[in-house]
PDB file of C-alpha atoms and ligand atoms in Angstrom:
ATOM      1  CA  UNK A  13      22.742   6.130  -4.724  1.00 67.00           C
ATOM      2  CA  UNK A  14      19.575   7.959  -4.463  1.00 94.00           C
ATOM      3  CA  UNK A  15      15.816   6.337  -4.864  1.00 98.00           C
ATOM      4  CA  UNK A  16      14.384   6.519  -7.956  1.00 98.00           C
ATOM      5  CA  UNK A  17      10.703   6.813  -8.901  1.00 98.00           C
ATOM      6  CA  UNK A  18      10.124   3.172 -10.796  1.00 97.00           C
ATOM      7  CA  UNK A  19       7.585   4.140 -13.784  1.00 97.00           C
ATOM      8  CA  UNK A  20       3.941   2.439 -13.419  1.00 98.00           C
ATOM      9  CA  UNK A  21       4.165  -1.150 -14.129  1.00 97.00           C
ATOM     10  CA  UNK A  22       0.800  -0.463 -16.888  1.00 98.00           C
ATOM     11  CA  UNK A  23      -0.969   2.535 -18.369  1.00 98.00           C
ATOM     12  CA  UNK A  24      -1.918   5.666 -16.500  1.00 98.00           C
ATOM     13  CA  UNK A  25      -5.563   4.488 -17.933  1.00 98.00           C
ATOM     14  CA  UNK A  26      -5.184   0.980 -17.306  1.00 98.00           C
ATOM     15  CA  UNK A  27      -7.023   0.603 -14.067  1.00 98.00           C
ATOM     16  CA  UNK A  28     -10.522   2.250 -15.808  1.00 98.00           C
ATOM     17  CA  UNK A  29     -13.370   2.489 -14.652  1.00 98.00           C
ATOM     18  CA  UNK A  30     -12.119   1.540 -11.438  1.00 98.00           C
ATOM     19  CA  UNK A  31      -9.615   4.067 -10.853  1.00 98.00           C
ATOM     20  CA  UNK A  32      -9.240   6.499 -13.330  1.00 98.00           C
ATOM     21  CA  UNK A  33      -6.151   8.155 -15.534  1.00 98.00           C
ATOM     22  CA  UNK A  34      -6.234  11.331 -14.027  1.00 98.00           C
ATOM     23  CA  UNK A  35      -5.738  10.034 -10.739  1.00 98.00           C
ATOM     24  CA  UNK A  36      -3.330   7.644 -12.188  1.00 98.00           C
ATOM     25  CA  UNK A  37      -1.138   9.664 -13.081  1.00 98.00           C
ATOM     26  CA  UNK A  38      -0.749  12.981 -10.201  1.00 98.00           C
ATOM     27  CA  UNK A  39      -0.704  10.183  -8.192  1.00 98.00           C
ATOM     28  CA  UNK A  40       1.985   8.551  -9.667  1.00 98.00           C
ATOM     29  CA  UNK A  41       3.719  11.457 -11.174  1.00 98.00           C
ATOM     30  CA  UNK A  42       2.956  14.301  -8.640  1.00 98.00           C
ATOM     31  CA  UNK A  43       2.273  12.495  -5.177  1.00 98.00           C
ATOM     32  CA  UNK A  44       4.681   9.508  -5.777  1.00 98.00           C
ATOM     33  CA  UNK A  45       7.275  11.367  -6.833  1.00 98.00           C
ATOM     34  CA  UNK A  46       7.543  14.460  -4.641  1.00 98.00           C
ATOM     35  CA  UNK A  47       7.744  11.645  -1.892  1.00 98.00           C
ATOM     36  CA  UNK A  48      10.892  10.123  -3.336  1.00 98.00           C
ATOM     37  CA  UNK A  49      12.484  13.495  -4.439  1.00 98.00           C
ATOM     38  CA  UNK A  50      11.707  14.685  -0.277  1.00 98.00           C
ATOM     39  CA  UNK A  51      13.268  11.604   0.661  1.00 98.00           C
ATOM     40  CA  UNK A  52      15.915  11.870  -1.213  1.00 98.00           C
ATOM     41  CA  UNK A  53      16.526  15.648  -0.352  1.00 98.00           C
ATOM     42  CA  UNK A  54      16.056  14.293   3.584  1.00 98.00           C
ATOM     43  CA  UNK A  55      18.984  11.627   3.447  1.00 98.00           C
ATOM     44  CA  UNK A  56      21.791  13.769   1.107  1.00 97.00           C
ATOM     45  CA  UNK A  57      24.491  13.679   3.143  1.00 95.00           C
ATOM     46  CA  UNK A  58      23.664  11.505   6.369  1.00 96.00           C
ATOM     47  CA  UNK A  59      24.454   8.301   7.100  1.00 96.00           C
ATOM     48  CA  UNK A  60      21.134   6.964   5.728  1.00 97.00           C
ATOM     49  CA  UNK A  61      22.588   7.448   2.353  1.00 96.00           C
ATOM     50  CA  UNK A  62      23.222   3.721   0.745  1.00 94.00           C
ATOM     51  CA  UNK A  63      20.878   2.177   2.862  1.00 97.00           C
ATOM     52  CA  UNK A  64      17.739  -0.254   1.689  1.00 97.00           C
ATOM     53  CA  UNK A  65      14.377   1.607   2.104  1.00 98.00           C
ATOM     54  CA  UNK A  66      13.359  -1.346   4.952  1.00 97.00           C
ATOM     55  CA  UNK A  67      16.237  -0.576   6.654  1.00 97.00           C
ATOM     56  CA  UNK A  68      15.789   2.793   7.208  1.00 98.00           C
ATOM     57  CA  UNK A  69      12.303   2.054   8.183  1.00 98.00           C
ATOM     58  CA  UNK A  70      12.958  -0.852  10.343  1.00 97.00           C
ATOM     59  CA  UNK A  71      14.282   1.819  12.577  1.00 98.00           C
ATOM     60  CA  UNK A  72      12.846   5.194  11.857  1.00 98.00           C
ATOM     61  CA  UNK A  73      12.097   6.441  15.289  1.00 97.00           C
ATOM     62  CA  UNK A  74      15.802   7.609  15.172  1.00 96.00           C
ATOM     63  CA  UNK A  75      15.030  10.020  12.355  1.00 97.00           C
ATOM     64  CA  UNK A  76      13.466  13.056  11.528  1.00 97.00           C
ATOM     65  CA  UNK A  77       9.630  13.614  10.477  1.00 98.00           C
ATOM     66  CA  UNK A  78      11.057  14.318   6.915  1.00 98.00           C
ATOM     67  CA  UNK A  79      12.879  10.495   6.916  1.00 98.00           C
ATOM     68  CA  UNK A  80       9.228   8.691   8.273  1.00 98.00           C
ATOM     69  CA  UNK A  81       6.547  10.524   6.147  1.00 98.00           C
ATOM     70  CA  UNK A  82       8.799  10.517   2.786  1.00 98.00           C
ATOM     71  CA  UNK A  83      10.380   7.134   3.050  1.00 98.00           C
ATOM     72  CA  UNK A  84       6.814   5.600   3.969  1.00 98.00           C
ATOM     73  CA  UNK A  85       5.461   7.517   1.305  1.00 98.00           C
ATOM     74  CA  UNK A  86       7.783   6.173  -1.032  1.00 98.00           C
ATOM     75  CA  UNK A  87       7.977   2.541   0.166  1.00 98.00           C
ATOM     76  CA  UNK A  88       3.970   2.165   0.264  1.00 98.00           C
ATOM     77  CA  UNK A  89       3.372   3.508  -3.047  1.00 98.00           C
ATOM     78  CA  UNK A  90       6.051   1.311  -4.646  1.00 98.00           C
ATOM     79  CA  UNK A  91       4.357  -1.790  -3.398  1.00 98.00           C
ATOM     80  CA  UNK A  92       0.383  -0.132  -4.058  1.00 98.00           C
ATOM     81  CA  UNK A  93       1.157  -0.315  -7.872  1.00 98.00           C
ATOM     82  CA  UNK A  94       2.298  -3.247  -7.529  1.00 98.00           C
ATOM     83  CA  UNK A  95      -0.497  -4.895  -5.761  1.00 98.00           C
ATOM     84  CA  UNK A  96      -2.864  -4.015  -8.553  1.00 98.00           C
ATOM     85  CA  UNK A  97      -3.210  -4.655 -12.465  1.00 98.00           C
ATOM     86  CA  UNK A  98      -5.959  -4.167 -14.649  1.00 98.00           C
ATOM     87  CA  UNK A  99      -6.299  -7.538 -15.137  1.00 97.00           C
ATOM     88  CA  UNK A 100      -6.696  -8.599 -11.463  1.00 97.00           C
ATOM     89  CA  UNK A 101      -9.699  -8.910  -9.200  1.00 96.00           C
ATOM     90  CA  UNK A 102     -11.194 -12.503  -8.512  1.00 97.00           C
ATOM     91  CA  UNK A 103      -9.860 -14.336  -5.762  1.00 97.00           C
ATOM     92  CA  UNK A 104      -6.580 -15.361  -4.529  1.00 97.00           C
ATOM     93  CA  UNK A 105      -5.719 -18.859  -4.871  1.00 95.00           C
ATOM     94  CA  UNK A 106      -3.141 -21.766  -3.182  1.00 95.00           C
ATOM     95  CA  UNK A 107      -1.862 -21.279   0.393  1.00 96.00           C
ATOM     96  CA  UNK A 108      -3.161 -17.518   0.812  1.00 98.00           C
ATOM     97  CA  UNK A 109      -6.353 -18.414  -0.170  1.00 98.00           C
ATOM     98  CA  UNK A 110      -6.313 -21.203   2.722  1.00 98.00           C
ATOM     99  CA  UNK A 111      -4.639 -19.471   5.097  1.00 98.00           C
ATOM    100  CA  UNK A 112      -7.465 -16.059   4.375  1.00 98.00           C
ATOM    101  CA  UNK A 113     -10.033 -18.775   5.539  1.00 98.00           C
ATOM    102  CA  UNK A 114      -8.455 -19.922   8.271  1.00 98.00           C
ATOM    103  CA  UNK A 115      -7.930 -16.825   9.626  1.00 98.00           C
ATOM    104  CA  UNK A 116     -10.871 -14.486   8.607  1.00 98.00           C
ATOM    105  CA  UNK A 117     -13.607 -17.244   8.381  1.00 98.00           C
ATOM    106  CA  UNK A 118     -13.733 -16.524   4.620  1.00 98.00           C
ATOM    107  CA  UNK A 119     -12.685 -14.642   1.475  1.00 98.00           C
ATOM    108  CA  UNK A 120     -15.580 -12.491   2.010  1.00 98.00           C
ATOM    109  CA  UNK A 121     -15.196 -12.349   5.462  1.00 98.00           C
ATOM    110  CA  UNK A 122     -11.721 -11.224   4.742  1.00 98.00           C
ATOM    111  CA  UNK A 123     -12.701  -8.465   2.127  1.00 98.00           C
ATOM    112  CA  UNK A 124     -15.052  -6.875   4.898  1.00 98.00           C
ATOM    113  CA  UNK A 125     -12.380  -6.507   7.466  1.00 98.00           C
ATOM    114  CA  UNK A 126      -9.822  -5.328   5.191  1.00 98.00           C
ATOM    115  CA  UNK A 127     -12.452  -2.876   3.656  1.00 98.00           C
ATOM    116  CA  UNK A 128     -13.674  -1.715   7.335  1.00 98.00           C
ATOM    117  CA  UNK A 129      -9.721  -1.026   8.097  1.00 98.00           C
ATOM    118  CA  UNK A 130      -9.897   1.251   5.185  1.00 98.00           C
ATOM    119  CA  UNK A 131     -13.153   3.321   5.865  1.00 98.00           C
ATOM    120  CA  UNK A 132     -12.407   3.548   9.557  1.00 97.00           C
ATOM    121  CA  UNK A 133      -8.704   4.948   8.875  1.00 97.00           C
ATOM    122  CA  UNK A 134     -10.132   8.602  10.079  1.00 95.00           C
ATOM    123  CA  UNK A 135      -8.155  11.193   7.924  1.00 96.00           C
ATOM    124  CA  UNK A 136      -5.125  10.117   5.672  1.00 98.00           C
ATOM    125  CA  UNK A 137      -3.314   6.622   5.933  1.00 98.00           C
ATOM    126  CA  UNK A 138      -3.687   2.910   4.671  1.00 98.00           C
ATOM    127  CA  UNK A 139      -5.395  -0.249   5.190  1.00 98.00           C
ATOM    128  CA  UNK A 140      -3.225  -3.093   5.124  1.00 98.00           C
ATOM    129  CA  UNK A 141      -2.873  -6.948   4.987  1.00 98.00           C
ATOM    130  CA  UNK A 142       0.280  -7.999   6.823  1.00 98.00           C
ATOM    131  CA  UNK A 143       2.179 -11.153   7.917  1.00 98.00           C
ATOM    132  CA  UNK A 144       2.930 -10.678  11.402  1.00 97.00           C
ATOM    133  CA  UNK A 145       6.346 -12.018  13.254  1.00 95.00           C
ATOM    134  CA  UNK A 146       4.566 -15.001  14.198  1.00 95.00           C
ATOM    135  CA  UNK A 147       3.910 -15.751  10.401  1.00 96.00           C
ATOM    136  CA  UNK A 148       0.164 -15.476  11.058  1.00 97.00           C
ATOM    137  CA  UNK A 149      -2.100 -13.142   8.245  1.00 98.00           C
ATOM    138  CA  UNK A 150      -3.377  -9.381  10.000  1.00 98.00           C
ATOM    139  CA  UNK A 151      -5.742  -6.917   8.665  1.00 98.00           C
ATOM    140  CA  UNK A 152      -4.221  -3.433  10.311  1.00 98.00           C
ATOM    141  CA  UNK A 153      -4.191  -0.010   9.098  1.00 98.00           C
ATOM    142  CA  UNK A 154      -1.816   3.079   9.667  1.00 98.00           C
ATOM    143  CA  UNK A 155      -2.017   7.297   9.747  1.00 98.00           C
ATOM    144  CA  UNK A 156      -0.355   9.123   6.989  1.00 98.00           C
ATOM    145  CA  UNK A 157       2.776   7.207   5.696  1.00 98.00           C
ATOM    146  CA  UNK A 158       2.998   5.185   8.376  1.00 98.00           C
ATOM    147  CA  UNK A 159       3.673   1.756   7.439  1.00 98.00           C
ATOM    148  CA  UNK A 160       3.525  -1.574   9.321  1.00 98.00           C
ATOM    149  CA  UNK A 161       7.149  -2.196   8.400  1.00 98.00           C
ATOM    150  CA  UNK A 162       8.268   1.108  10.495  1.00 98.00           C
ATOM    151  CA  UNK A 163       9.180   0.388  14.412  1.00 97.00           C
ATOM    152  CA  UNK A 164       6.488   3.554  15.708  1.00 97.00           C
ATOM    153  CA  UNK A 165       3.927   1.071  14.003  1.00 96.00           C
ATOM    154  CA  UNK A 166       1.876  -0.467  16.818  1.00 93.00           C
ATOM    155  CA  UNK A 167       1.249  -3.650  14.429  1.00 96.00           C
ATOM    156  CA  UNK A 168       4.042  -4.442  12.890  1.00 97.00           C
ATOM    157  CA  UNK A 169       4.708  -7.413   9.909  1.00 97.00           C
ATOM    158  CA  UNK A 170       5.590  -7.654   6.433  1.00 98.00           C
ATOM    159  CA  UNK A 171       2.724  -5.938   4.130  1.00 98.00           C
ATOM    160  CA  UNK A 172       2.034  -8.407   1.080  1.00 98.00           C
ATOM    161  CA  UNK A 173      -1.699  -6.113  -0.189  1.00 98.00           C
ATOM    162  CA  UNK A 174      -2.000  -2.588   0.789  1.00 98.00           C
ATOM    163  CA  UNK A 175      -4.434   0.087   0.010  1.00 98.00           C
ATOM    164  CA  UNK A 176      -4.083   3.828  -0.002  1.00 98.00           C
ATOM    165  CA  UNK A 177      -7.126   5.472   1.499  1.00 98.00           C
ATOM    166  CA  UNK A 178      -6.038   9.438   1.134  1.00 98.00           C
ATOM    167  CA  UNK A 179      -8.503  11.809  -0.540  1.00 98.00           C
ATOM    168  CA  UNK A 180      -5.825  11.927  -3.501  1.00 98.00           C
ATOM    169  CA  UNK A 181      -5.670   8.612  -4.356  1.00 98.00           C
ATOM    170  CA  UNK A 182      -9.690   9.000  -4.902  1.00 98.00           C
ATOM    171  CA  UNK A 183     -11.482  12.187  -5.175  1.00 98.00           C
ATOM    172  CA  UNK A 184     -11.446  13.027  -8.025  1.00 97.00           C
ATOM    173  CA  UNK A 185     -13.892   9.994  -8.989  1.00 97.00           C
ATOM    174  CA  UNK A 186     -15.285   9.376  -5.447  1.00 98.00           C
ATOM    175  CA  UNK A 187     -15.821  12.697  -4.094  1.00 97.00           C
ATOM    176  CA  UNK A 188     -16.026  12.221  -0.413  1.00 96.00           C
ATOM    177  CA  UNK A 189     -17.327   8.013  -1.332  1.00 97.00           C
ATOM    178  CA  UNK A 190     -14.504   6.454   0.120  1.00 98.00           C
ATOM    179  CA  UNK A 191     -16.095   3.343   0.785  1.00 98.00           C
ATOM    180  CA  UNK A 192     -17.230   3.066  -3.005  1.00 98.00           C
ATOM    181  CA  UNK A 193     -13.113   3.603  -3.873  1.00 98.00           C
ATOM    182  CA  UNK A 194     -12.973   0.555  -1.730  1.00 98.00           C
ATOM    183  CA  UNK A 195     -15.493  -1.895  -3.527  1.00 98.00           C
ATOM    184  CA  UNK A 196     -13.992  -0.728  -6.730  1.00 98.00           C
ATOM    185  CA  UNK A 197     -10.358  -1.722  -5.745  1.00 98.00           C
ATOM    186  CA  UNK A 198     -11.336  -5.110  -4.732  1.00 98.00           C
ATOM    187  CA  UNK A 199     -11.819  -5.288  -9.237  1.00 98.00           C
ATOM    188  CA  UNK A 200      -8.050  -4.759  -9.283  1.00 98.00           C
ATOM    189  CA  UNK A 201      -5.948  -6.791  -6.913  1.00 98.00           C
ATOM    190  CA  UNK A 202      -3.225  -8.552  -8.150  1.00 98.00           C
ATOM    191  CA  UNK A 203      -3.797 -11.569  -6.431  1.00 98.00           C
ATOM    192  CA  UNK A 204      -0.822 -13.014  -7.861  1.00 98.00           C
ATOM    193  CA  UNK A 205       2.152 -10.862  -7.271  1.00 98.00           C
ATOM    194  CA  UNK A 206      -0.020 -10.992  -3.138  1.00 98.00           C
ATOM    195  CA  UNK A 207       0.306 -14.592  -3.654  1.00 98.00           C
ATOM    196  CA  UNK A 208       3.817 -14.145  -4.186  1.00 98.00           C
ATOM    197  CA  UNK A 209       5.012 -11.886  -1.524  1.00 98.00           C
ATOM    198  CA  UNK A 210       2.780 -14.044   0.840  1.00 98.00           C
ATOM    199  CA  UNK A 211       5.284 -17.049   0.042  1.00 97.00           C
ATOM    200  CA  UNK A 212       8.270 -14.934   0.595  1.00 97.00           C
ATOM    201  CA  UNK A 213       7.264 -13.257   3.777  1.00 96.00           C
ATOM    202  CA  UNK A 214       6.483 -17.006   5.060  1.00 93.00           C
ATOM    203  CA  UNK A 215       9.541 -18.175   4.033  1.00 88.00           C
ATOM    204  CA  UNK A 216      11.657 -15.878   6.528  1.00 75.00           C
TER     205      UNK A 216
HETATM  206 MN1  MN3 B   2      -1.027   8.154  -2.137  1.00 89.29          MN
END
């Protein structure tokens, strides 16, 4: 059974004036899917065939360049769109929001580290909030695909908000303002499907 490209969960124009439709939608329809179609073309006929996309992850030093940069491309992108909705932004609440505090000193606190782990991602790759083995929240970020859930990942944990900081995902709108991309995202997080994952990531 091969991967399939899941549509966007809202409108290509949905996250405006944040993030606009054009982007939306080469992202989605272009980027997105050219990684799953790769992936796809990278695993006909080899054992990988069949398996979950964290499984072939959880162990992707033992395949080819193809298998790392178009599975993480398609795993990370499935749970980006997810992470955000056009009616998000705000804060998260309940046990992440205690545990961010805990950990980071405060929400804001928080937002500046994850935001510094996206502007100081040199080149291509993403900024990521992670819960590590030890069950503890991480700010971390990763080259390219590269995802925290792959084994060549020198931090590695269960991503629960992620952010894509490739020129694609904002020049168009941005230009070469990454960091602006950045303060403009924090208007769309889906605090509640985070909220979510964070309670099953803790839970294993
Ligand atoms: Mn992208």
């Amino acid at each position: 059974m091969a991967f399939t490209l899941a549509p966007l969960p809202y409108d290509f124009n949905a996250l405006e004036p944040y993030i606009d439709a054009r982007t939306m939608e080469i992202h989605h329809d272009k980027h997105h899917a050219a990684y799953t179609n790769n992936l796809n073309a990278a695993i006909e006929g080899t054992a990988l065939e069949g398996k979950s996309i964290e499984e072939i992850l959880m162990h992707v030093s033992n395949h080819s360049p193809a298998v790392r940069n178009n599975g993480g491309g398609y795993y990370n992108h499935n749970l980006f769109w997810e992470i955000m909705t056009p009616s998000g932004g705000g804060e998260p609440t309940g046990d992440l929001a205690k545990d961010i505090d805990t950990r980071f000193g405060s929400f804001a606190e928080f937002k500046e580290a994850f935001s510094r782990a996206g502007t100081t991602q040199f080149g291509s790759g993403w900024a990521w909030l992670i819960v590590d083995p030890a069950g503890e929240l991480a700010i971390t970020n990763t080259p390219n695909q590269d995802s925290p859930v792959m084994n060549v990942s020198a931090i590695r944990g269960v991503p629960i908000l992620c952010l894509d900081v490739w020129e694609h995902a904002y020049y168009l709108n941005y230009q070469n303002r990454r960091p602006d991309y950045i303060s403009a995202f924090w208007n769309v997080v889906n605090w509640k499907e985070v909220n979510k994952r964070y309670k099953v990531a803790k839970s294993h």
